[in-house]
mmCIF file with all atom_site columns, C-alpha atoms in Angstrom:
data_model
loop_
_atom_site.group_PDB
_atom_site.id
_atom_site.type_symbol
_atom_site.label_atom_id
_atom_site.label_alt_id
_atom_site.label_comp_id
_atom_site.label_asym_id
_atom_site.label_entity_id
_atom_site.label_seq_id
_atom_site.pdbx_PDB_ins_code
_atom_site.Cartn_x
_atom_site.Cartn_y
_atom_site.Cartn_z
_atom_site.occupancy
_atom_site.B_iso_or_equiv
_atom_site.pdbx_formal_charge
_atom_site.auth_seq_id
_atom_site.auth_comp_id
_atom_site.auth_asym_id
_atom_site.auth_atom_id
_atom_site.pdbx_PDB_model_num
ATOM 1   C CA . TYR A 1 1   ? -71.336 46.330  -106.474 1.00 50.00 ? 1   TYR A CA 1
ATOM 2   C CA . ILE A 1 2   ? -69.715 43.028  -104.895 1.00 52.00 ? 2   ILE A CA 1
ATOM 3   C CA . ASN A 1 3   ? -72.768 41.331  -107.783 1.00 59.00 ? 3   ASN A CA 1
ATOM 4   C CA . GLU A 1 4   ? -71.432 43.453  -110.366 1.00 66.00 ? 4   GLU A CA 1
ATOM 5   C CA . HIS A 1 5   ? -68.012 42.430  -110.000 1.00 69.00 ? 5   HIS A CA 1
ATOM 6   C CA . PRO A 1 6   ? -67.991 38.591  -109.881 1.00 67.00 ? 6   PRO A CA 1
ATOM 7   C CA . GLU A 1 7   ? -63.896 38.995  -109.270 1.00 75.00 ? 7   GLU A CA 1
ATOM 8   C CA . LEU A 1 8   ? -64.578 41.030  -106.251 1.00 71.00 ? 8   LEU A CA 1
ATOM 9   C CA . ASN A 1 9   ? -66.847 38.730  -105.014 1.00 73.00 ? 9   ASN A CA 1
ATOM 10  C CA . ARG A 1 10  ? -63.976 35.858  -105.315 1.00 77.00 ? 10  ARG A CA 1
ATOM 11  C CA . ILE A 1 11  ? -61.341 38.133  -103.785 1.00 77.00 ? 11  ILE A CA 1
ATOM 12  C CA . PHE A 1 12  ? -64.112 38.950  -100.934 1.00 81.00 ? 12  PHE A CA 1
ATOM 13  C CA . TYR A 1 13  ? -64.653 34.823  -100.562 1.00 83.00 ? 13  TYR A CA 1
ATOM 14  C CA . LEU A 1 14  ? -61.125 34.092  -100.785 1.00 85.00 ? 14  LEU A CA 1
ATOM 15  C CA . ASP A 1 15  ? -60.188 36.541  -98.192  1.00 86.00 ? 15  ASP A CA 1
ATOM 16  C CA . ASN A 1 16  ? -63.091 35.244  -95.706  1.00 88.00 ? 16  ASN A CA 1
ATOM 17  C CA . THR A 1 17  ? -61.957 31.569  -96.406  1.00 91.00 ? 17  THR A CA 1
ATOM 18  C CA . LEU A 1 18  ? -57.993 32.658  -95.890  1.00 91.00 ? 18  LEU A CA 1
ATOM 19  C CA . ASN A 1 19  ? -59.324 34.572  -92.879  1.00 92.00 ? 19  ASN A CA 1
ATOM 20  C CA . GLU A 1 20  ? -61.098 31.684  -91.361  1.00 93.00 ? 20  GLU A CA 1
ATOM 21  C CA . ILE A 1 21  ? -58.209 29.320  -91.834  1.00 94.00 ? 21  ILE A CA 1
ATOM 22  C CA . LYS A 1 22  ? -55.902 31.690  -90.234  1.00 94.00 ? 22  LYS A CA 1
ATOM 23  C CA . SER A 1 23  ? -58.389 31.717  -87.257  1.00 94.00 ? 23  SER A CA 1
ATOM 24  C CA . GLU A 1 24  ? -58.560 28.107  -87.379  1.00 94.00 ? 24  GLU A CA 1
ATOM 25  C CA . GLU A 1 25  ? -54.750 27.962  -87.597  1.00 94.00 ? 25  GLU A CA 1
ATOM 26  C CA . ASN A 1 26  ? -54.396 29.683  -84.973  1.00 94.00 ? 26  ASN A CA 1
ATOM 27  C CA . LYS A 1 27  ? -56.671 28.155  -82.377  1.00 95.00 ? 27  LYS A CA 1
ATOM 28  C CA . ASN A 1 28  ? -54.813 24.944  -83.285  1.00 94.00 ? 28  ASN A CA 1
ATOM 29  C CA . LEU A 1 29  ? -51.757 26.684  -82.630  1.00 95.00 ? 29  LEU A CA 1
ATOM 30  C CA . ALA A 1 30  ? -53.234 27.852  -79.193  1.00 94.00 ? 30  ALA A CA 1
ATOM 31  C CA . ILE A 1 31  ? -53.996 23.907  -78.449  1.00 94.00 ? 31  ILE A CA 1
ATOM 32  C CA . ARG A 1 32  ? -50.611 22.820  -79.618  1.00 93.00 ? 32  ARG A CA 1
ATOM 33  C CA . LYS A 1 33  ? -48.962 25.545  -77.657  1.00 94.00 ? 33  LYS A CA 1
ATOM 34  C CA . GLU A 1 34  ? -51.399 24.565  -74.435  1.00 93.00 ? 34  GLU A CA 1
ATOM 35  C CA . ILE A 1 35  ? -50.731 20.804  -74.693  1.00 93.00 ? 35  ILE A CA 1
ATOM 36  C CA . ASN A 1 36  ? -46.464 21.629  -75.224  1.00 93.00 ? 36  ASN A CA 1
ATOM 37  C CA . ALA A 1 37  ? -47.061 23.520  -72.175  1.00 93.00 ? 37  ALA A CA 1
ATOM 38  C CA . SER A 1 38  ? -48.840 20.886  -70.180  1.00 92.00 ? 38  SER A CA 1
ATOM 39  C CA . SER A 1 39  ? -46.400 18.037  -71.680  1.00 93.00 ? 39  SER A CA 1
ATOM 40  C CA . ASN A 1 40  ? -43.293 20.446  -70.650  1.00 93.00 ? 40  ASN A CA 1
ATOM 41  C CA . ASN A 1 41  ? -44.755 20.583  -67.103  1.00 93.00 ? 41  ASN A CA 1
ATOM 42  C CA . ALA A 1 42  ? -45.102 17.106  -67.052  1.00 94.00 ? 42  ALA A CA 1
ATOM 43  C CA . PHE A 1 43  ? -41.859 16.304  -68.059  1.00 95.00 ? 43  PHE A CA 1
ATOM 44  C CA . SER A 1 44  ? -40.656 19.273  -65.646  1.00 95.00 ? 44  SER A CA 1
ATOM 45  C CA . ARG A 1 45  ? -42.322 17.577  -62.700  1.00 95.00 ? 45  ARG A CA 1
ATOM 46  C CA . ILE A 1 46  ? -41.058 13.932  -63.789  1.00 96.00 ? 46  ILE A CA 1
ATOM 47  C CA . ASN A 1 47  ? -37.321 15.034  -64.033  1.00 95.00 ? 47  ASN A CA 1
ATOM 48  C CA . LEU A 1 48  ? -37.952 16.515  -60.490  1.00 96.00 ? 48  LEU A CA 1
ATOM 49  C CA . VAL A 1 49  ? -39.148 13.562  -59.175  1.00 96.00 ? 49  VAL A CA 1
ATOM 50  C CA . LEU A 1 50  ? -36.283 11.598  -60.717  1.00 97.00 ? 50  LEU A CA 1
ATOM 51  C CA . VAL A 1 51  ? -33.677 14.343  -59.466  1.00 97.00 ? 51  VAL A CA 1
ATOM 52  C CA . ILE A 1 52  ? -35.392 13.945  -56.138  1.00 97.00 ? 52  ILE A CA 1
ATOM 53  C CA . VAL A 1 53  ? -35.182 10.161  -56.209  1.00 97.00 ? 53  VAL A CA 1
ATOM 54  C CA . LEU A 1 54  ? -31.400 10.088  -57.173  1.00 97.00 ? 54  LEU A CA 1
ATOM 55  C CA . MET A 1 55  ? -30.211 12.487  -54.508  1.00 97.00 ? 55  MET A CA 1
ATOM 56  C CA . PHE A 1 56  ? -31.708 10.144  -52.234  1.00 97.00 ? 56  PHE A CA 1
ATOM 57  C CA . LEU A 1 57  ? -30.242 7.212   -53.648  1.00 97.00 ? 57  LEU A CA 1
ATOM 58  C CA . VAL A 1 58  ? -26.616 8.815   -53.844  1.00 97.00 ? 58  VAL A CA 1
ATOM 59  C CA . SER A 1 59  ? -27.364 10.406  -50.344  1.00 97.00 ? 59  SER A CA 1
ATOM 60  C CA . GLY A 1 60  ? -28.440 7.004   -48.824  1.00 97.00 ? 60  GLY A CA 1
ATOM 61  C CA . THR A 1 61  ? -25.145 5.152   -50.351  1.00 97.00 ? 61  THR A CA 1
ATOM 62  C CA . PHE A 1 62  ? -23.081 8.069   -49.523  1.00 97.00 ? 62  PHE A CA 1
ATOM 63  C CA . LEU A 1 63  ? -24.389 7.382   -45.547  1.00 96.00 ? 63  LEU A CA 1
ATOM 64  C CA . ALA A 1 64  ? -23.946 3.450   -45.891  1.00 97.00 ? 64  ALA A CA 1
ATOM 65  C CA . LEU A 1 65  ? -20.767 3.456   -47.238  1.00 97.00 ? 65  LEU A CA 1
ATOM 66  C CA . TRP A 1 66  ? -19.831 6.414   -44.618  1.00 96.00 ? 66  TRP A CA 1
ATOM 67  C CA . GLN A 1 67  ? -21.149 3.961   -41.974  1.00 97.00 ? 67  GLN A CA 1
ATOM 68  C CA . ASN A 1 68  ? -19.404 1.112   -43.215  1.00 97.00 ? 68  ASN A CA 1
ATOM 69  C CA . THR A 1 69  ? -15.874 2.953   -43.223  1.00 96.00 ? 69  THR A CA 1
ATOM 70  C CA . ARG A 1 70  ? -16.492 4.581   -39.774  1.00 97.00 ? 70  ARG A CA 1
ATOM 71  C CA . ILE A 1 71  ? -17.190 0.643   -38.684  1.00 97.00 ? 71  ILE A CA 1
ATOM 72  C CA . SER A 1 72  ? -14.599 -0.585  -40.317  1.00 97.00 ? 72  SER A CA 1
ATOM 73  C CA . ARG A 1 73  ? -12.133 1.687   -38.382  1.00 97.00 ? 73  ARG A CA 1
ATOM 74  C CA . GLU A 1 74  ? -13.391 1.409   -35.215  1.00 97.00 ? 74  GLU A CA 1
ATOM 75  C CA . ALA A 1 75  ? -12.854 -2.910  -35.953  1.00 97.00 ? 75  ALA A CA 1
ATOM 76  C CA . LYS A 1 76  ? -9.535  -2.012  -37.348  1.00 97.00 ? 76  LYS A CA 1
ATOM 77  C CA . ARG A 1 77  ? -8.537  0.222   -34.065  1.00 97.00 ? 77  ARG A CA 1
ATOM 78  C CA . SER A 1 78  ? -10.307 -2.537  -31.726  1.00 97.00 ? 78  SER A CA 1
ATOM 79  C CA . LEU A 1 79  ? -7.933  -5.342  -33.579  1.00 96.00 ? 79  LEU A CA 1
ATOM 80  C CA . GLU A 1 80  ? -4.881  -3.210  -33.174  1.00 96.00 ? 80  GLU A CA 1
ATOM 81  C CA . ASN A 1 81  ? -5.550  -2.542  -29.788  1.00 96.00 ? 81  ASN A CA 1
ATOM 82  C CA . ASN A 1 82  ? -6.640  -6.239  -28.884  1.00 95.00 ? 82  ASN A CA 1
ATOM 83  C CA . GLN A 1 83  ? -2.951  -7.172  -30.616  1.00 90.00 ? 83  GLN A CA 1
ATOM 84  C CA . LEU A 1 84  ? -1.178  -4.763  -28.330  1.00 93.00 ? 84  LEU A CA 1
ATOM 85  C CA . LEU A 1 85  ? -2.951  -6.042  -25.459  1.00 94.00 ? 85  LEU A CA 1
ATOM 86  C CA . LEU A 1 86  ? -2.123  -9.245  -26.463  1.00 90.00 ? 86  LEU A CA 1
ATOM 87  C CA . GLN A 1 87  ? 1.771   -8.693  -26.775  1.00 88.00 ? 87  GLN A CA 1
ATOM 88  C CA . ALA A 1 88  ? 1.825   -6.450  -23.902  1.00 93.00 ? 88  ALA A CA 1
ATOM 89  C CA . ILE A 1 89  ? 0.450   -9.555  -21.843  1.00 94.00 ? 89  ILE A CA 1
ATOM 90  C CA . ILE A 1 90  ? 2.969   -11.921 -23.610  1.00 92.00 ? 90  ILE A CA 1
ATOM 91  C CA . ASP A 1 91  ? 5.975   -9.414  -23.126  1.00 93.00 ? 91  ASP A CA 1
ATOM 92  C CA . ASN A 1 92  ? 5.483   -9.565  -19.313  1.00 93.00 ? 92  ASN A CA 1
ATOM 93  C CA . THR A 1 93  ? 6.043   -12.608 -18.741  1.00 92.00 ? 93  THR A CA 1
ATOM 94  C CA . SER A 1 94  ? 9.303   -14.473 -17.909  1.00 89.00 ? 94  SER A CA 1
ATOM 95  C CA . SER A 1 95  ? 8.584   -17.378 -20.258  1.00 90.00 ? 95  SER A CA 1
ATOM 96  C CA . LEU A 1 96  ? 8.868   -17.997 -23.832  1.00 89.00 ? 96  LEU A CA 1
ATOM 97  C CA . ILE A 1 97  ? 6.043   -17.233 -25.592  1.00 92.00 ? 97  ILE A CA 1
ATOM 98  C CA . TYR A 1 98  ? 5.648   -17.927 -29.539  1.00 91.00 ? 98  TYR A CA 1
ATOM 99  C CA . VAL A 1 99  ? 3.243   -19.185 -32.111  1.00 92.00 ? 99  VAL A CA 1
ATOM 100 C CA . LYS A 1 100 ? 4.365   -20.733 -35.319  1.00 90.00 ? 100 LYS A CA 1
ATOM 101 C CA . ASP A 1 101 ? 2.575   -21.266 -38.524  1.00 90.00 ? 101 ASP A CA 1
ATOM 102 C CA . ILE A 1 102 ? 1.413   -25.034 -39.700  1.00 87.00 ? 102 ILE A CA 1
ATOM 103 C CA . TYR A 1 103 ? 4.945   -24.692 -41.920  1.00 89.00 ? 103 TYR A CA 1
ATOM 104 C CA . GLY A 1 104 ? 6.993   -23.941 -38.430  1.00 89.00 ? 104 GLY A CA 1
ATOM 105 C CA . ARG A 1 105 ? 7.425   -20.202 -39.081  1.00 93.00 ? 105 ARG A CA 1
ATOM 106 C CA . PHE A 1 106 ? 7.298   -17.912 -36.548  1.00 94.00 ? 106 PHE A CA 1
ATOM 107 C CA . THR A 1 107 ? 4.220   -15.527 -36.647  1.00 92.00 ? 107 THR A CA 1
ATOM 108 C CA . LEU A 1 108 ? 4.449   -14.145 -32.806  1.00 92.00 ? 108 LEU A CA 1
ATOM 109 C CA . VAL A 1 109 ? 7.443   -13.788 -30.458  1.00 94.00 ? 109 VAL A CA 1
ATOM 110 C CA . ASN A 1 110 ? 7.473   -12.366 -27.034  1.00 94.00 ? 110 ASN A CA 1
ATOM 111 C CA . GLN A 1 111 ? 10.117  -10.388 -25.710  1.00 94.00 ? 111 GLN A CA 1
ATOM 112 C CA . GLN A 1 112 ? 11.633  -13.175 -23.417  1.00 93.00 ? 112 GLN A CA 1
ATOM 113 C CA . PHE A 1 113 ? 12.121  -15.240 -26.420  1.00 91.00 ? 113 PHE A CA 1
ATOM 114 C CA . CYS A 1 114 ? 14.123  -12.338 -28.141  1.00 93.00 ? 114 CYS A CA 1
ATOM 115 C CA . LYS A 1 115 ? 16.050  -11.952 -24.922  1.00 91.00 ? 115 LYS A CA 1
ATOM 116 C CA . THR A 1 116 ? 16.757  -15.558 -24.414  1.00 88.00 ? 116 THR A CA 1
ATOM 117 C CA . TYR A 1 117 ? 17.720  -16.146 -28.388  1.00 86.00 ? 117 TYR A CA 1
ATOM 118 C CA . ASP A 1 118 ? 19.371  -12.381 -28.313  1.00 89.00 ? 118 ASP A CA 1
ATOM 119 C CA . LEU A 1 119 ? 17.433  -11.655 -31.834  1.00 91.00 ? 119 LEU A CA 1
ATOM 120 C CA . PRO A 1 120 ? 15.144  -8.986  -32.383  1.00 95.00 ? 120 PRO A CA 1
ATOM 121 C CA . ALA A 1 121 ? 11.381  -9.916  -33.578  1.00 93.00 ? 121 ALA A CA 1
ATOM 122 C CA . GLY A 1 122 ? 12.012  -8.793  -36.837  1.00 94.00 ? 122 GLY A CA 1
ATOM 123 C CA . ALA A 1 123 ? 14.862  -11.236 -37.435  1.00 95.00 ? 123 ALA A CA 1
ATOM 124 C CA . VAL A 1 124 ? 12.719  -14.062 -35.939  1.00 95.00 ? 124 VAL A CA 1
ATOM 125 C CA . ILE A 1 125 ? 9.194   -13.630 -37.472  1.00 96.00 ? 125 ILE A CA 1
ATOM 126 C CA . GLY A 1 126 ? 8.574   -15.566 -40.543  1.00 96.00 ? 126 GLY A CA 1
ATOM 127 C CA . LYS A 1 127 ? 11.687  -17.747 -39.881  1.00 94.00 ? 127 LYS A CA 1
ATOM 128 C CA . THR A 1 128 ? 11.705  -20.643 -38.557  1.00 92.00 ? 128 THR A CA 1
ATOM 129 C CA . ILE A 1 129 ? 13.737  -22.800 -35.826  1.00 87.00 ? 129 ILE A CA 1
ATOM 130 C CA . GLU A 1 130 ? 16.090  -24.538 -38.237  1.00 87.00 ? 130 GLU A CA 1
ATOM 131 C CA . ASP A 1 131 ? 16.684  -20.661 -39.384  1.00 88.00 ? 131 ASP A CA 1
ATOM 132 C CA . ILE A 1 132 ? 17.691  -19.754 -35.841  1.00 85.00 ? 132 ILE A CA 1
ATOM 133 C CA . GLU A 1 133 ? 19.409  -22.579 -34.538  1.00 78.00 ? 133 GLU A CA 1
ATOM 134 C CA . PRO A 1 134 ? 20.472  -25.418 -36.737  1.00 75.00 ? 134 PRO A CA 1
ATOM 135 C CA . GLY A 1 135 ? 20.740  -28.969 -35.648  1.00 71.00 ? 135 GLY A CA 1
ATOM 136 C CA . ASP A 1 136 ? 19.517  -31.968 -34.070  1.00 68.00 ? 136 ASP A CA 1
ATOM 137 C CA . ARG A 1 137 ? 17.779  -29.906 -31.052  1.00 65.00 ? 137 ARG A CA 1
ATOM 138 C CA . SER A 1 138 ? 15.557  -27.740 -33.600  1.00 69.00 ? 138 SER A CA 1
ATOM 139 C CA . SER A 1 139 ? 14.736  -30.602 -35.218  1.00 74.00 ? 139 SER A CA 1
ATOM 140 C CA . MET A 1 140 ? 13.464  -32.703 -32.100  1.00 75.00 ? 140 MET A CA 1
ATOM 141 C CA . GLN A 1 141 ? 11.537  -29.542 -31.337  1.00 78.00 ? 141 GLN A CA 1
ATOM 142 C CA . THR A 1 142 ? 10.047  -29.516 -35.380  1.00 84.00 ? 142 THR A CA 1
ATOM 143 C CA . ARG A 1 143 ? 9.053   -33.293 -34.311  1.00 86.00 ? 143 ARG A CA 1
ATOM 144 C CA . TYR A 1 144 ? 7.109   -32.157 -31.352  1.00 88.00 ? 144 TYR A CA 1
ATOM 145 C CA . ASP A 1 145 ? 5.486   -29.411 -33.366  1.00 88.00 ? 145 ASP A CA 1
ATOM 146 C CA . ASP A 1 146 ? 4.445   -31.671 -36.086  1.00 89.00 ? 146 ASP A CA 1
ATOM 147 C CA . GLN A 1 147 ? 3.092   -33.836 -33.385  1.00 91.00 ? 147 GLN A CA 1
ATOM 148 C CA . VAL A 1 148 ? 1.194   -31.285 -31.724  1.00 90.00 ? 148 VAL A CA 1
ATOM 149 C CA . ILE A 1 149 ? -0.250  -30.324 -35.317  1.00 88.00 ? 149 ILE A CA 1
ATOM 150 C CA . ALA A 1 150 ? -0.953  -34.007 -36.202  1.00 90.00 ? 150 ALA A CA 1
ATOM 151 C CA . GLU A 1 151 ? -2.963  -35.208 -33.379  1.00 91.00 ? 151 GLU A CA 1
ATOM 152 C CA . ARG A 1 152 ? -4.462  -31.474 -32.689  1.00 90.00 ? 152 ARG A CA 1
ATOM 153 C CA . LYS A 1 153 ? -4.137  -31.519 -29.183  1.00 91.00 ? 153 LYS A CA 1
ATOM 154 C CA . LEU A 1 154 ? -2.238  -30.011 -26.292  1.00 92.00 ? 154 LEU A CA 1
ATOM 155 C CA . LEU A 1 155 ? 1.288   -31.555 -25.564  1.00 92.00 ? 155 LEU A CA 1
ATOM 156 C CA . GLU A 1 156 ? 3.586   -31.107 -22.804  1.00 93.00 ? 156 GLU A CA 1
ATOM 157 C CA . VAL A 1 157 ? 7.095   -32.127 -23.124  1.00 91.00 ? 157 VAL A CA 1
ATOM 158 C CA . GLU A 1 158 ? 10.708  -32.011 -21.762  1.00 89.00 ? 158 GLU A CA 1
ATOM 159 C CA . GLU A 1 159 ? 13.149  -29.985 -24.026  1.00 83.00 ? 159 GLU A CA 1
ATOM 160 C CA . ASP A 1 160 ? 16.783  -29.395 -24.193  1.00 80.00 ? 160 ASP A CA 1
ATOM 161 C CA . LEU A 1 161 ? 17.819  -26.645 -26.743  1.00 75.00 ? 161 LEU A CA 1
ATOM 162 C CA . THR A 1 162 ? 20.916  -25.156 -27.919  1.00 73.00 ? 162 THR A CA 1
ATOM 163 C CA . ILE A 1 163 ? 20.472  -21.385 -27.164  1.00 74.00 ? 163 ILE A CA 1
ATOM 164 C CA . ASN A 1 164 ? 23.587  -19.244 -28.084  1.00 73.00 ? 164 ASN A CA 1
ATOM 165 C CA . GLY A 1 165 ? 25.524  -22.357 -27.644  1.00 76.00 ? 165 GLY A CA 1
ATOM 166 C CA . GLU A 1 166 ? 24.620  -23.302 -24.189  1.00 81.00 ? 166 GLU A CA 1
ATOM 167 C CA . LEU A 1 167 ? 22.510  -25.896 -23.674  1.00 83.00 ? 167 LEU A CA 1
ATOM 168 C CA . VAL A 1 168 ? 19.374  -25.143 -21.866  1.00 83.00 ? 168 VAL A CA 1
ATOM 169 C CA . HIS A 1 169 ? 16.262  -27.601 -20.507  1.00 86.00 ? 169 HIS A CA 1
ATOM 170 C CA . TYR A 1 170 ? 13.156  -26.522 -21.122  1.00 85.00 ? 170 TYR A CA 1
ATOM 171 C CA . TYR A 1 171 ? 9.239   -27.546 -19.457  1.00 89.00 ? 171 TYR A CA 1
ATOM 172 C CA . SER A 1 172 ? 7.137   -27.374 -23.228  1.00 88.00 ? 172 SER A CA 1
ATOM 173 C CA . ILE A 1 173 ? 3.192   -26.974 -23.470  1.00 90.00 ? 173 ILE A CA 1
ATOM 174 C CA . LYS A 1 174 ? 2.680   -26.676 -27.071  1.00 90.00 ? 174 LYS A CA 1
ATOM 175 C CA . ILE A 1 175 ? -0.930  -25.985 -28.313  1.00 90.00 ? 175 ILE A CA 1
ATOM 176 C CA . PRO A 1 176 ? -2.538  -26.168 -31.557  1.00 88.00 ? 176 PRO A CA 1
ATOM 177 C CA . LEU A 1 177 ? -3.953  -23.149 -32.718  1.00 85.00 ? 177 LEU A CA 1
ATOM 178 C CA . ILE A 1 178 ? -5.594  -24.130 -35.660  1.00 74.00 ? 178 ILE A CA 1
ATOM 179 C CA . ASP A 1 179 ? -9.012  -23.144 -37.252  1.00 67.00 ? 179 ASP A CA 1
ATOM 180 C CA . LEU A 1 180 ? -9.327  -20.377 -34.756  1.00 55.00 ? 180 LEU A CA 1
#
């Protein structure tokens, strides 16, 4: 029957060829799907590894920052405690104790200093002796301060200061606190 109808023979041949092409295309699609699935699995594994590495980096950074913050807080607390201790020590002496910067401005005074000059510490800090007690005696004290800074060594002097209009005689020990 097929030999008698050449057109059917061609149709059969074309049908077979189409079926072979479809079969080959289905095999190729299956291979591509398998390769695609394998590629997706590899990509997913790489992404998972990258996410885990990123989480470790973020966690490590967080821990380092937390540790640094904790150490900074402890250092600040220790510094504040030391400052309070120093202030308590110098406040509980009968001597006038003060610290000046290299420009002659007070940076620290004790209670006896405040009591003697009848001024609160806030009114003294940042000021010079000329701001507090202008006059010849304060310029003499400034000269002694300048000498201590220039020579960078201890100076023991007797000073006469006018405090609240009254002349007071002091034995002073001046110490340079440079590069501490």
